[in-house]
């Protein structure tokens, strides 16, 4: 394992550079140091590097590194941010790579700073002069929160590669599908007043009752219309998550707000779903004479599905000996498939350890993953 000492050293460097992203300002950090470090290693390997500013105020950046030229090629992509961590619940320092029991512990070890070290190891074995199509390394910001990095890359235009591997921890199994996710809020404004006479106001909670009925009907409708046996929960789901409204039992409720999420399967999309929700809300607003507003709590992520039996899916299945599967978490993959890039999610480490104290990368997954990446590079670029 000649590459391993360097991989450990690189991973230790990346883990020592905190790059937490959070929707709460007090936890949110810049990812600049991680981006610059990866860019530096890429340059050493001969890549052209392009660091793109995603958010100047929050100091968030993406990296697009290119080795070789011409059409086609392969993208190796990952996110540079991690989730926040509770240091008290860790058995080692989350920002110090710690090797124990054939595992490399650290925040981001598998999700997913480790992938960059593996991708660089695979690339460094390639003879640059043999490249017939480019290898791209993409590193994004804010995947754990808004996916703003991937969104920015998609707007600027991703490289027109033939295929992309997103190295999220999947235990070395190829992933070809996940559900999309939306989180929405419904805000109802009625009119408060003394409860002794309902005519003195207009009850927002009464209107919310109708909204909830409509949403539950819509949920049934979606469930009856759409399903995919590849998912452990084969149908779309809509969860009523929290509700806030009113202030007193003897006061007509003037305002009420509901938050829900909707997880949908490939073939469905956010704009159609939002329209479906809005039509139902308009109906209730008219009947109840209230003001009803739908607000997205975040931009949402589309569902992801590779083409059935795509070239990359078949290659990854052959290399890994695993049939492609679906997962229950969202990734940046839909931004790649939207640009007709054949995409899978596949990487070392397990999602069970991601977002947990004592996150680790198992040492015995490192060599196989580098081997798969090398063969993919050969397939697409040499
Ligand atoms: Zn991740």
mmCIF file of C-alpha atoms and ligand atoms in Angstrom:
data_model
loop_
_atom_site.group_PDB
_atom_site.id
_atom_site.type_symbol
_atom_site.label_atom_id
_atom_site.label_comp_id
_atom_site.label_asym_id
_atom_site.label_seq_id
_atom_site.Cartn_x
_atom_site.Cartn_y
_atom_site.Cartn_z
ATOM 1 C CA UNK A 1 0.000 0.000 0.000
ATOM 2 C CA UNK A 2 2.493 2.665 -1.112
ATOM 3 C CA UNK A 3 -0.210 5.349 -1.423
ATOM 4 C CA UNK A 4 -1.548 4.939 2.096
ATOM 5 C CA UNK A 5 0.901 7.077 4.114
ATOM 6 C CA UNK A 6 0.226 9.983 1.795
ATOM 7 C CA UNK A 7 -3.539 9.408 2.008
ATOM 8 C CA UNK A 8 -3.420 9.451 5.801
ATOM 9 C CA UNK A 9 -1.362 12.605 5.779
ATOM 10 C CA UNK A 10 -3.688 14.348 3.338
ATOM 11 C CA UNK A 11 -6.761 13.283 5.263
ATOM 12 C CA UNK A 12 -5.179 14.448 8.503
ATOM 13 C CA UNK A 13 -4.497 17.862 6.932
ATOM 14 C CA UNK A 14 -8.071 18.212 5.643
ATOM 15 C CA UNK A 15 -9.630 17.113 8.925
ATOM 16 C CA UNK A 16 -7.547 19.672 10.827
ATOM 17 C CA UNK A 17 -9.149 22.436 8.722
ATOM 18 C CA UNK A 18 -12.660 22.890 10.134
ATOM 19 C CA UNK A 19 -15.249 23.579 7.407
ATOM 20 C CA UNK A 20 -18.564 23.149 9.171
ATOM 21 C CA UNK A 21 -21.592 24.451 7.360
ATOM 22 C CA UNK A 22 -24.723 25.239 9.283
ATOM 23 C CA UNK A 23 -27.923 27.192 8.794
ATOM 24 C CA UNK A 24 -27.118 28.758 12.191
ATOM 25 C CA UNK A 25 -24.604 31.591 11.736
ATOM 26 C CA UNK A 26 -22.775 30.850 14.984
ATOM 27 C CA UNK A 27 -21.704 27.402 13.712
ATOM 28 C CA UNK A 28 -21.175 28.197 10.028
ATOM 29 C CA UNK A 29 -17.530 28.356 8.866
ATOM 30 C CA UNK A 30 -15.678 29.159 5.660
ATOM 31 C CA UNK A 31 -14.456 26.224 3.518
ATOM 32 C CA UNK A 32 -11.712 28.326 1.907
ATOM 33 C CA UNK A 33 -8.755 26.585 3.580
ATOM 34 C CA UNK A 34 -9.974 23.125 2.482
ATOM 35 C CA UNK A 35 -10.564 24.310 -1.091
ATOM 36 C CA UNK A 36 -7.120 25.926 -1.275
ATOM 37 C CA UNK A 37 -5.430 22.828 0.119
ATOM 38 C CA UNK A 38 -7.095 20.508 -2.400
ATOM 39 C CA UNK A 39 -6.348 23.005 -5.205
ATOM 40 C CA UNK A 40 -2.718 22.964 -4.126
ATOM 41 C CA UNK A 41 -2.452 19.168 -4.335
ATOM 42 C CA UNK A 42 -4.265 19.189 -7.686
ATOM 43 C CA UNK A 43 -1.769 21.724 -9.061
ATOM 44 C CA UNK A 44 1.100 19.499 -7.960
ATOM 45 C CA UNK A 45 -0.451 16.708 -10.035
ATOM 46 C CA UNK A 46 -0.636 18.997 -13.070
ATOM 47 C CA UNK A 47 -4.290 20.063 -12.907
ATOM 48 C CA UNK A 48 -5.458 23.506 -13.986
ATOM 49 C CA UNK A 49 -7.334 24.855 -10.985
ATOM 50 C CA UNK A 50 -10.200 27.309 -10.904
ATOM 51 C CA UNK A 51 -11.395 28.472 -7.481
ATOM 52 C CA UNK A 52 -14.869 29.996 -7.770
ATOM 53 C CA UNK A 53 -16.430 32.221 -5.137
ATOM 54 C CA UNK A 54 -19.894 31.008 -4.121
ATOM 55 C CA UNK A 55 -20.578 33.500 -1.319
ATOM 56 C CA UNK A 56 -18.044 36.278 -0.650
ATOM 57 C CA UNK A 57 -19.508 37.295 2.692
ATOM 58 C CA UNK A 58 -19.500 33.787 4.150
ATOM 59 C CA UNK A 59 -16.207 32.957 2.348
ATOM 60 C CA UNK A 60 -17.561 29.874 0.569
ATOM 61 C CA UNK A 61 -15.816 28.519 -2.500
ATOM 62 C CA UNK A 62 -15.971 25.752 -5.094
ATOM 63 C CA UNK A 63 -13.017 24.210 -6.874
ATOM 64 C CA UNK A 64 -12.987 22.973 -10.446
ATOM 65 C CA UNK A 65 -9.690 21.263 -11.286
ATOM 66 C CA UNK A 66 -9.023 19.927 -14.790
ATOM 67 C CA UNK A 67 -6.343 17.525 -15.970
ATOM 68 C CA UNK A 68 -6.161 16.987 -19.714
ATOM 69 C CA UNK A 69 -8.434 18.467 -22.360
ATOM 70 C CA UNK A 70 -10.942 17.609 -25.030
ATOM 71 C CA UNK A 71 -14.564 16.500 -24.909
ATOM 72 C CA UNK A 72 -15.963 13.885 -22.528
ATOM 73 C CA UNK A 73 -14.033 12.721 -19.520
ATOM 74 C CA UNK A 74 -14.848 11.861 -15.926
ATOM 75 C CA UNK A 75 -15.777 14.059 -12.949
ATOM 76 C CA UNK A 76 -14.799 13.019 -9.419
ATOM 77 C CA UNK A 77 -16.876 15.189 -7.114
ATOM 78 C CA UNK A 78 -17.336 15.779 -3.425
ATOM 79 C CA UNK A 79 -18.334 18.392 -0.871
ATOM 80 C CA UNK A 80 -15.794 20.084 1.381
ATOM 81 C CA UNK A 81 -18.104 21.010 4.249
ATOM 82 C CA UNK A 82 -19.038 18.865 7.226
ATOM 83 C CA UNK A 83 -21.942 18.939 9.630
ATOM 84 C CA UNK A 84 -21.370 20.524 13.072
ATOM 85 C CA UNK A 85 -20.196 18.150 15.783
ATOM 86 C CA UNK A 86 -20.602 17.760 19.517
ATOM 87 C CA UNK A 87 -17.000 17.336 20.682
ATOM 88 C CA UNK A 88 -18.101 16.109 24.103
ATOM 89 C CA UNK A 89 -19.633 13.030 22.509
ATOM 90 C CA UNK A 90 -16.444 12.085 20.621
ATOM 91 C CA UNK A 91 -13.853 9.695 22.047
ATOM 92 C CA UNK A 92 -11.094 11.540 20.162
ATOM 93 C CA UNK A 93 -10.613 15.097 18.882
ATOM 94 C CA UNK A 94 -12.867 15.386 15.797
ATOM 95 C CA UNK A 95 -10.278 17.658 14.136
ATOM 96 C CA UNK A 96 -7.309 15.310 14.676
ATOM 97 C CA UNK A 97 -7.082 12.223 12.497
ATOM 98 C CA UNK A 98 -6.872 9.286 14.896
ATOM 99 C CA UNK A 99 -6.025 5.770 13.756
ATOM 100 C CA UNK A 100 -7.438 2.988 15.880
ATOM 101 C CA UNK A 101 -8.770 -0.539 15.213
ATOM 102 C CA UNK A 102 -8.052 -0.236 11.480
ATOM 103 C CA UNK A 103 -10.153 2.886 11.250
ATOM 104 C CA UNK A 104 -9.351 6.535 10.602
ATOM 105 C CA UNK A 105 -11.452 8.679 12.946
ATOM 106 C CA UNK A 106 -12.199 12.355 12.359
ATOM 107 C CA UNK A 107 -14.980 14.755 11.365
ATOM 108 C CA UNK A 108 -15.340 14.406 7.595
ATOM 109 C CA UNK A 109 -13.247 11.228 7.416
ATOM 110 C CA UNK A 110 -15.938 9.449 5.381
ATOM 111 C CA UNK A 111 -18.399 12.336 4.742
ATOM 112 C CA UNK A 112 -16.453 13.251 2.774
ATOM 113 C CA UNK A 113 -12.999 14.790 2.950
ATOM 114 C CA UNK A 114 -11.535 11.284 2.684
ATOM 115 C CA UNK A 115 -12.809 10.963 -0.871
ATOM 116 C CA UNK A 116 -10.476 13.717 -2.086
ATOM 117 C CA UNK A 117 -7.409 11.874 -0.797
ATOM 118 C CA UNK A 118 -8.629 8.679 -2.535
ATOM 119 C CA UNK A 119 -9.407 10.481 -5.791
ATOM 120 C CA UNK A 120 -5.958 12.120 -5.798
ATOM 121 C CA UNK A 121 -4.312 8.751 -5.149
ATOM 122 C CA UNK A 122 -6.175 7.259 -8.122
ATOM 123 C CA UNK A 123 -5.249 10.180 -10.380
ATOM 124 C CA UNK A 124 -1.580 10.157 -9.366
ATOM 125 C CA UNK A 125 -1.233 6.625 -10.759
ATOM 126 C CA UNK A 126 -2.249 7.850 -14.233
ATOM 127 C CA UNK A 127 0.293 8.715 -16.903
ATOM 128 C CA UNK A 128 -0.781 12.209 -18.003
ATOM 129 C CA UNK A 129 0.501 11.660 -21.535
ATOM 130 C CA UNK A 130 -1.972 8.817 -22.029
ATOM 131 C CA UNK A 131 -5.041 10.963 -21.288
ATOM 132 C CA UNK A 132 -7.468 11.107 -24.212
ATOM 133 C CA UNK A 133 -10.204 12.878 -22.233
ATOM 134 C CA UNK A 134 -10.019 15.090 -19.141
ATOM 135 C CA UNK A 135 -10.271 14.160 -15.482
ATOM 136 C CA UNK A 136 -12.104 16.747 -13.386
ATOM 137 C CA UNK A 137 -12.010 17.107 -9.633
ATOM 138 C CA UNK A 138 -14.898 19.115 -8.242
ATOM 139 C CA UNK A 139 -15.077 20.272 -4.639
ATOM 140 C CA UNK A 140 -18.199 22.097 -3.485
ATOM 141 C CA UNK A 141 -19.380 24.174 -0.541
ATOM 142 C CA UNK A 142 -22.524 23.997 1.596
ATOM 143 C CA UNK A 143 -23.734 20.515 0.619
ATOM 144 C CA UNK A 144 -24.884 19.809 4.163
ATOM 145 C CA UNK A 145 -27.156 22.868 4.252
ATOM 146 C CA UNK A 146 -28.356 24.613 1.094
ATOM 147 C CA UNK A 147 -26.384 22.852 -1.697
ATOM 148 C CA UNK A 148 -25.473 26.368 -2.725
ATOM 149 C CA UNK A 149 -22.090 25.206 -4.063
ATOM 150 C CA UNK A 150 -23.575 22.654 -6.459
ATOM 151 C CA UNK A 151 -26.284 25.133 -7.437
ATOM 152 C CA UNK A 152 -23.611 27.724 -8.303
ATOM 153 C CA UNK A 153 -21.648 25.180 -10.365
ATOM 154 C CA UNK A 154 -24.784 24.153 -12.228
ATOM 155 C CA UNK A 155 -25.539 27.809 -13.024
ATOM 156 C CA UNK A 156 -22.010 28.451 -14.300
ATOM 157 C CA UNK A 157 -22.192 25.214 -16.273
ATOM 158 C CA UNK A 158 -20.601 21.974 -15.160
ATOM 159 C CA UNK A 159 -17.860 20.522 -17.359
ATOM 160 C CA UNK A 160 -19.384 18.542 -20.224
ATOM 161 C CA UNK A 161 -18.025 15.242 -18.957
ATOM 162 C CA UNK A 162 -19.479 11.880 -19.935
ATOM 163 C CA UNK A 163 -19.707 10.621 -16.384
ATOM 164 C CA UNK A 164 -19.504 11.706 -12.749
ATOM 165 C CA UNK A 165 -18.825 9.875 -9.499
ATOM 166 C CA UNK A 166 -19.928 11.581 -6.308
ATOM 167 C CA UNK A 167 -17.878 9.958 -3.566
ATOM 168 C CA UNK A 168 -20.335 10.037 -0.665
ATOM 169 C CA UNK A 169 -19.874 7.134 1.767
ATOM 170 C CA UNK A 170 -21.909 4.237 0.364
ATOM 171 C CA UNK A 171 -19.831 1.307 1.628
ATOM 172 C CA UNK A 172 -18.373 0.897 -1.896
ATOM 173 C CA UNK A 173 -21.822 0.186 -3.388
ATOM 174 C CA UNK A 174 -22.992 2.072 -6.469
ATOM 175 C CA UNK A 175 -26.075 4.231 -5.813
ATOM 176 C CA UNK A 176 -28.268 5.123 -8.769
ATOM 177 C CA UNK A 177 -31.316 6.657 -7.104
ATOM 178 C CA UNK A 178 -32.556 8.779 -4.251
ATOM 179 C CA UNK A 179 -35.727 10.662 -3.509
ATOM 180 C CA UNK A 180 -36.082 14.414 -3.843
ATOM 181 C CA UNK A 181 -36.919 16.524 -0.838
ATOM 182 C CA UNK A 182 -38.819 19.753 -0.253
ATOM 183 C CA UNK A 183 -39.533 21.525 3.025
ATOM 184 C CA UNK A 184 -42.422 23.944 2.860
ATOM 185 C CA UNK A 185 -44.285 26.285 5.143
ATOM 186 C CA UNK A 186 -47.935 27.360 4.950
ATOM 187 C CA UNK A 187 -48.755 30.668 6.658
ATOM 188 C CA UNK A 188 -52.385 31.581 7.233
ATOM 189 C CA UNK A 189 -53.470 35.053 8.273
ATOM 190 C CA UNK A 190 -57.038 35.463 9.516
ATOM 191 C CA UNK A 191 -58.382 38.043 11.939
ATOM 192 C CA UNK A 192 -58.172 37.813 15.729
ATOM 193 C CA UNK A 193 -61.045 38.878 18.000
ATOM 194 C CA UNK A 194 -62.982 37.947 21.150
ATOM 195 C CA UNK A 195 -64.020 34.323 21.105
ATOM 196 C CA UNK A 196 -67.529 35.056 22.362
ATOM 197 C CA UNK A 197 -68.588 36.036 18.858
ATOM 198 C CA UNK A 198 -67.024 34.225 15.878
ATOM 199 C CA UNK A 199 -68.130 37.079 13.617
ATOM 200 C CA UNK A 200 -65.629 39.385 15.344
ATOM 201 C CA UNK A 201 -62.731 37.700 13.522
ATOM 202 C CA UNK A 202 -61.738 34.994 11.103
ATOM 203 C CA UNK A 203 -60.110 31.933 12.588
ATOM 204 C CA UNK A 204 -56.787 30.980 10.989
ATOM 205 C CA UNK A 205 -56.736 27.657 12.825
ATOM 206 C CA UNK A 206 -60.093 26.708 11.337
ATOM 207 C CA UNK A 207 -58.611 27.463 7.916
ATOM 208 C CA UNK A 208 -55.527 25.390 8.796
ATOM 209 C CA UNK A 209 -57.840 22.467 9.495
ATOM 210 C CA UNK A 210 -58.996 22.666 5.869
ATOM 211 C CA UNK A 211 -55.412 23.081 4.629
ATOM 212 C CA UNK A 212 -54.328 19.953 6.493
ATOM 213 C CA UNK A 213 -57.263 17.998 5.031
ATOM 214 C CA UNK A 214 -56.301 19.155 1.547
ATOM 215 C CA UNK A 215 -52.651 18.203 2.100
ATOM 216 C CA UNK A 216 -53.616 14.770 3.398
ATOM 217 C CA UNK A 217 -55.824 14.240 0.336
ATOM 218 C CA UNK A 218 -52.960 15.368 -1.889
ATOM 219 C CA UNK A 219 -50.663 12.937 -0.085
ATOM 220 C CA UNK A 220 -53.062 10.057 -0.814
ATOM 221 C CA UNK A 221 -53.344 11.145 -4.424
ATOM 222 C CA UNK A 222 -49.560 11.209 -4.871
ATOM 223 C CA UNK A 223 -49.217 7.874 -3.130
ATOM 224 C CA UNK A 224 -51.781 6.251 -5.415
ATOM 225 C CA UNK A 225 -50.233 7.706 -8.560
ATOM 226 C CA UNK A 226 -46.502 7.234 -7.921
ATOM 227 C CA UNK A 227 -44.383 4.417 -6.618
ATOM 228 C CA UNK A 228 -40.992 2.855 -7.240
ATOM 229 C CA UNK A 229 -40.150 -0.606 -5.949
ATOM 230 C CA UNK A 230 -36.436 0.319 -5.734
ATOM 231 C CA UNK A 231 -37.042 2.335 -2.562
ATOM 232 C CA UNK A 232 -37.620 0.792 0.846
ATOM 233 C CA UNK A 233 -40.512 3.266 1.192
ATOM 234 C CA UNK A 234 -41.738 2.951 -2.402
ATOM 235 C CA UNK A 235 -44.140 5.924 -2.472
ATOM 236 C CA UNK A 236 -43.743 9.669 -1.992
ATOM 237 C CA UNK A 237 -44.227 10.796 1.625
ATOM 238 C CA UNK A 238 -45.581 14.011 3.098
ATOM 239 C CA UNK A 239 -44.935 14.588 6.793
ATOM 240 C CA UNK A 240 -46.772 17.249 8.781
ATOM 241 C CA UNK A 241 -43.872 18.256 11.000
ATOM 242 C CA UNK A 242 -44.821 21.214 13.173
ATOM 243 C CA UNK A 243 -47.571 23.732 13.678
ATOM 244 C CA UNK A 244 -47.775 27.032 15.528
ATOM 245 C CA UNK A 245 -50.802 29.244 15.883
ATOM 246 C CA UNK A 246 -52.919 31.367 18.155
ATOM 247 C CA UNK A 247 -52.264 32.466 21.712
ATOM 248 C CA UNK A 248 -55.330 32.022 23.913
ATOM 249 C CA UNK A 249 -58.350 29.751 24.195
ATOM 250 C CA UNK A 250 -60.681 32.775 24.364
ATOM 251 C CA UNK A 251 -59.215 34.613 21.401
ATOM 252 C CA UNK A 252 -59.957 33.920 17.744
ATOM 253 C CA UNK A 253 -56.742 32.595 16.234
ATOM 254 C CA UNK A 254 -55.337 35.266 13.896
ATOM 255 C CA UNK A 255 -52.300 33.413 12.571
ATOM 256 C CA UNK A 256 -51.257 29.840 12.059
ATOM 257 C CA UNK A 257 -48.195 28.302 10.423
ATOM 258 C CA UNK A 258 -47.509 24.725 9.379
ATOM 259 C CA UNK A 259 -44.210 23.146 8.301
ATOM 260 C CA UNK A 260 -44.075 19.910 6.337
ATOM 261 C CA UNK A 261 -41.655 17.966 4.171
ATOM 262 C CA UNK A 262 -42.367 16.112 0.963
ATOM 263 C CA UNK A 263 -40.078 13.356 -0.278
ATOM 264 C CA UNK A 264 -40.744 12.375 -3.853
ATOM 265 C CA UNK A 265 -39.549 9.748 -6.274
ATOM 266 C CA UNK A 266 -37.765 10.129 -9.639
ATOM 267 C CA UNK A 267 -40.181 11.217 -12.357
ATOM 268 C CA UNK A 268 -41.790 13.802 -10.058
ATOM 269 C CA UNK A 269 -40.429 17.331 -9.790
ATOM 270 C CA UNK A 270 -40.586 20.253 -7.404
ATOM 271 C CA UNK A 271 -42.279 22.812 -9.621
ATOM 272 C CA UNK A 272 -45.239 20.514 -10.367
ATOM 273 C CA UNK A 273 -45.553 19.581 -6.705
ATOM 274 C CA UNK A 274 -45.461 23.223 -5.586
ATOM 275 C CA UNK A 275 -48.156 24.053 -8.144
ATOM 276 C CA UNK A 276 -50.265 21.164 -6.846
ATOM 277 C CA UNK A 277 -49.944 22.473 -3.295
ATOM 278 C CA UNK A 278 -50.706 26.062 -4.282
ATOM 279 C CA UNK A 279 -53.896 25.131 -6.168
ATOM 280 C CA UNK A 280 -55.203 23.490 -3.014
ATOM 281 C CA UNK A 281 -54.207 26.429 -0.829
ATOM 282 C CA UNK A 282 -55.948 28.896 -3.153
ATOM 283 C CA UNK A 283 -59.144 26.892 -2.860
ATOM 284 C CA UNK A 284 -59.047 27.035 0.955
ATOM 285 C CA UNK A 285 -58.152 30.755 0.967
ATOM 286 C CA UNK A 286 -61.187 31.511 -1.179
ATOM 287 C CA UNK A 287 -63.553 29.426 0.971
ATOM 288 C CA UNK A 288 -62.248 30.699 4.314
ATOM 289 C CA UNK A 289 -61.521 34.307 3.245
ATOM 290 C CA UNK A 290 -58.064 34.089 4.796
ATOM 291 C CA UNK A 291 -54.664 34.952 3.359
ATOM 292 C CA UNK A 292 -52.617 31.831 2.688
ATOM 293 C CA UNK A 293 -48.991 31.904 1.680
ATOM 294 C CA UNK A 294 -46.658 29.024 0.757
ATOM 295 C CA UNK A 295 -42.979 29.588 1.471
ATOM 296 C CA UNK A 296 -40.169 27.111 0.762
ATOM 297 C CA UNK A 297 -38.008 26.582 3.844
ATOM 298 C CA UNK A 298 -35.056 25.723 1.578
ATOM 299 C CA UNK A 299 -34.598 25.446 -2.177
ATOM 300 C CA UNK A 300 -35.146 21.690 -2.115
ATOM 301 C CA UNK A 301 -33.340 18.925 -3.989
ATOM 302 C CA UNK A 302 -34.734 17.110 -7.001
ATOM 303 C CA UNK A 303 -34.941 13.324 -7.041
ATOM 304 C CA UNK A 304 -32.012 11.475 -8.596
ATOM 305 C CA UNK A 305 -32.080 8.503 -10.943
ATOM 306 C CA UNK A 306 -29.396 7.375 -13.369
ATOM 307 C CA UNK A 307 -30.539 6.087 -16.739
ATOM 308 C CA UNK A 308 -31.589 2.469 -16.438
ATOM 309 C CA UNK A 309 -28.467 0.337 -17.064
ATOM 310 C CA UNK A 310 -26.329 3.340 -17.930
ATOM 311 C CA UNK A 311 -22.725 2.777 -18.960
ATOM 312 C CA UNK A 312 -21.427 4.041 -15.608
ATOM 313 C CA UNK A 313 -23.925 2.041 -13.543
ATOM 314 C CA UNK A 314 -22.968 -1.128 -15.399
ATOM 315 C CA UNK A 315 -19.261 -0.395 -15.002
ATOM 316 C CA UNK A 316 -19.605 0.330 -11.260
ATOM 317 C CA UNK A 317 -21.686 -2.809 -10.738
ATOM 318 C CA UNK A 318 -19.074 -4.900 -12.516
ATOM 319 C CA UNK A 319 -16.176 -3.391 -10.583
ATOM 320 C CA UNK A 320 -17.793 -3.575 -7.153
ATOM 321 C CA UNK A 321 -19.760 -6.794 -7.577
ATOM 322 C CA UNK A 322 -22.823 -4.996 -6.129
ATOM 323 C CA UNK A 323 -26.074 -4.214 -7.912
ATOM 324 C CA UNK A 324 -26.908 -0.495 -7.886
ATOM 325 C CA UNK A 325 -29.173 0.532 -5.021
ATOM 326 C CA UNK A 326 -31.301 3.425 -3.817
ATOM 327 C CA UNK A 327 -30.533 5.435 -0.675
ATOM 328 C CA UNK A 328 -32.634 7.482 1.728
ATOM 329 C CA UNK A 329 -30.418 10.581 1.746
ATOM 330 C CA UNK A 330 -30.168 13.376 -0.828
ATOM 331 C CA UNK A 331 -26.969 14.281 -2.702
ATOM 332 C CA UNK A 332 -25.693 16.702 -5.325
ATOM 333 C CA UNK A 333 -26.311 14.074 -8.046
ATOM 334 C CA UNK A 334 -29.499 15.664 -9.501
ATOM 335 C CA UNK A 335 -27.462 18.757 -10.498
ATOM 336 C CA UNK A 336 -25.267 16.489 -12.658
ATOM 337 C CA UNK A 337 -28.035 14.393 -14.245
ATOM 338 C CA UNK A 338 -29.872 17.648 -15.075
ATOM 339 C CA UNK A 339 -26.930 18.366 -17.428
ATOM 340 C CA UNK A 340 -27.092 14.887 -18.959
ATOM 341 C CA UNK A 341 -23.997 13.607 -17.184
ATOM 342 C CA UNK A 342 -24.137 9.882 -16.421
ATOM 343 C CA UNK A 343 -23.859 9.967 -12.598
ATOM 344 C CA UNK A 344 -23.549 7.597 -9.667
ATOM 345 C CA UNK A 345 -22.923 8.065 -5.971
ATOM 346 C CA UNK A 346 -20.236 5.725 -4.695
ATOM 347 C CA UNK A 347 -17.551 5.952 -2.066
ATOM 348 C CA UNK A 348 -15.666 4.422 0.833
ATOM 349 C CA UNK A 349 -17.005 4.536 4.382
ATOM 350 C CA UNK A 350 -20.521 4.088 5.612
ATOM 351 C CA UNK A 351 -23.375 6.570 5.813
ATOM 352 C CA UNK A 352 -24.150 5.024 9.225
ATOM 353 C CA UNK A 353 -21.028 6.752 10.557
ATOM 354 C CA UNK A 354 -21.652 10.067 8.804
ATOM 355 C CA UNK A 355 -23.177 12.860 10.912
ATOM 356 C CA UNK A 356 -22.328 10.831 14.057
ATOM 357 C CA UNK A 357 -19.773 11.191 16.860
ATOM 358 C CA UNK A 358 -16.673 9.065 16.159
ATOM 359 C CA UNK A 359 -17.138 9.228 12.385
ATOM 360 C CA UNK A 360 -14.535 7.037 10.687
ATOM 361 C CA UNK A 361 -13.264 5.625 7.431
ATOM 362 C CA UNK A 362 -12.487 1.897 7.548
ATOM 363 C CA UNK A 363 -8.949 1.274 6.282
ATOM 364 C CA UNK A 364 -9.984 -1.803 4.320
ATOM 365 C CA UNK A 365 -12.291 0.267 2.083
ATOM 366 C CA UNK A 366 -9.533 2.589 0.915
ATOM 367 C CA UNK A 367 -7.637 0.366 -1.526
ATOM 368 C CA UNK A 368 -10.727 -1.093 -3.223
ATOM 369 C CA UNK A 369 -12.176 2.392 -3.796
ATOM 370 C CA UNK A 370 -8.910 3.675 -5.283
ATOM 371 C CA UNK A 371 -8.897 0.599 -7.538
ATOM 372 C CA UNK A 372 -12.449 1.316 -8.780
ATOM 373 C CA UNK A 373 -11.585 4.960 -9.447
ATOM 374 C CA UNK A 374 -8.459 3.984 -11.385
ATOM 375 C CA UNK A 375 -10.485 1.649 -13.592
ATOM 376 C CA UNK A 376 -13.143 4.298 -14.147
ATOM 377 C CA UNK A 377 -10.444 6.780 -15.164
ATOM 378 C CA UNK A 378 -9.075 4.209 -17.601
ATOM 379 C CA UNK A 379 -12.547 3.576 -19.007
ATOM 380 C CA UNK A 380 -13.451 7.236 -19.576
ATOM 381 C CA UNK A 381 -10.159 9.052 -20.019
ATOM 382 C CA UNK A 382 -7.500 6.740 -21.458
HETATM 383 ZN ZN1 LIG B 1 -21.938 13.947 2.442
#
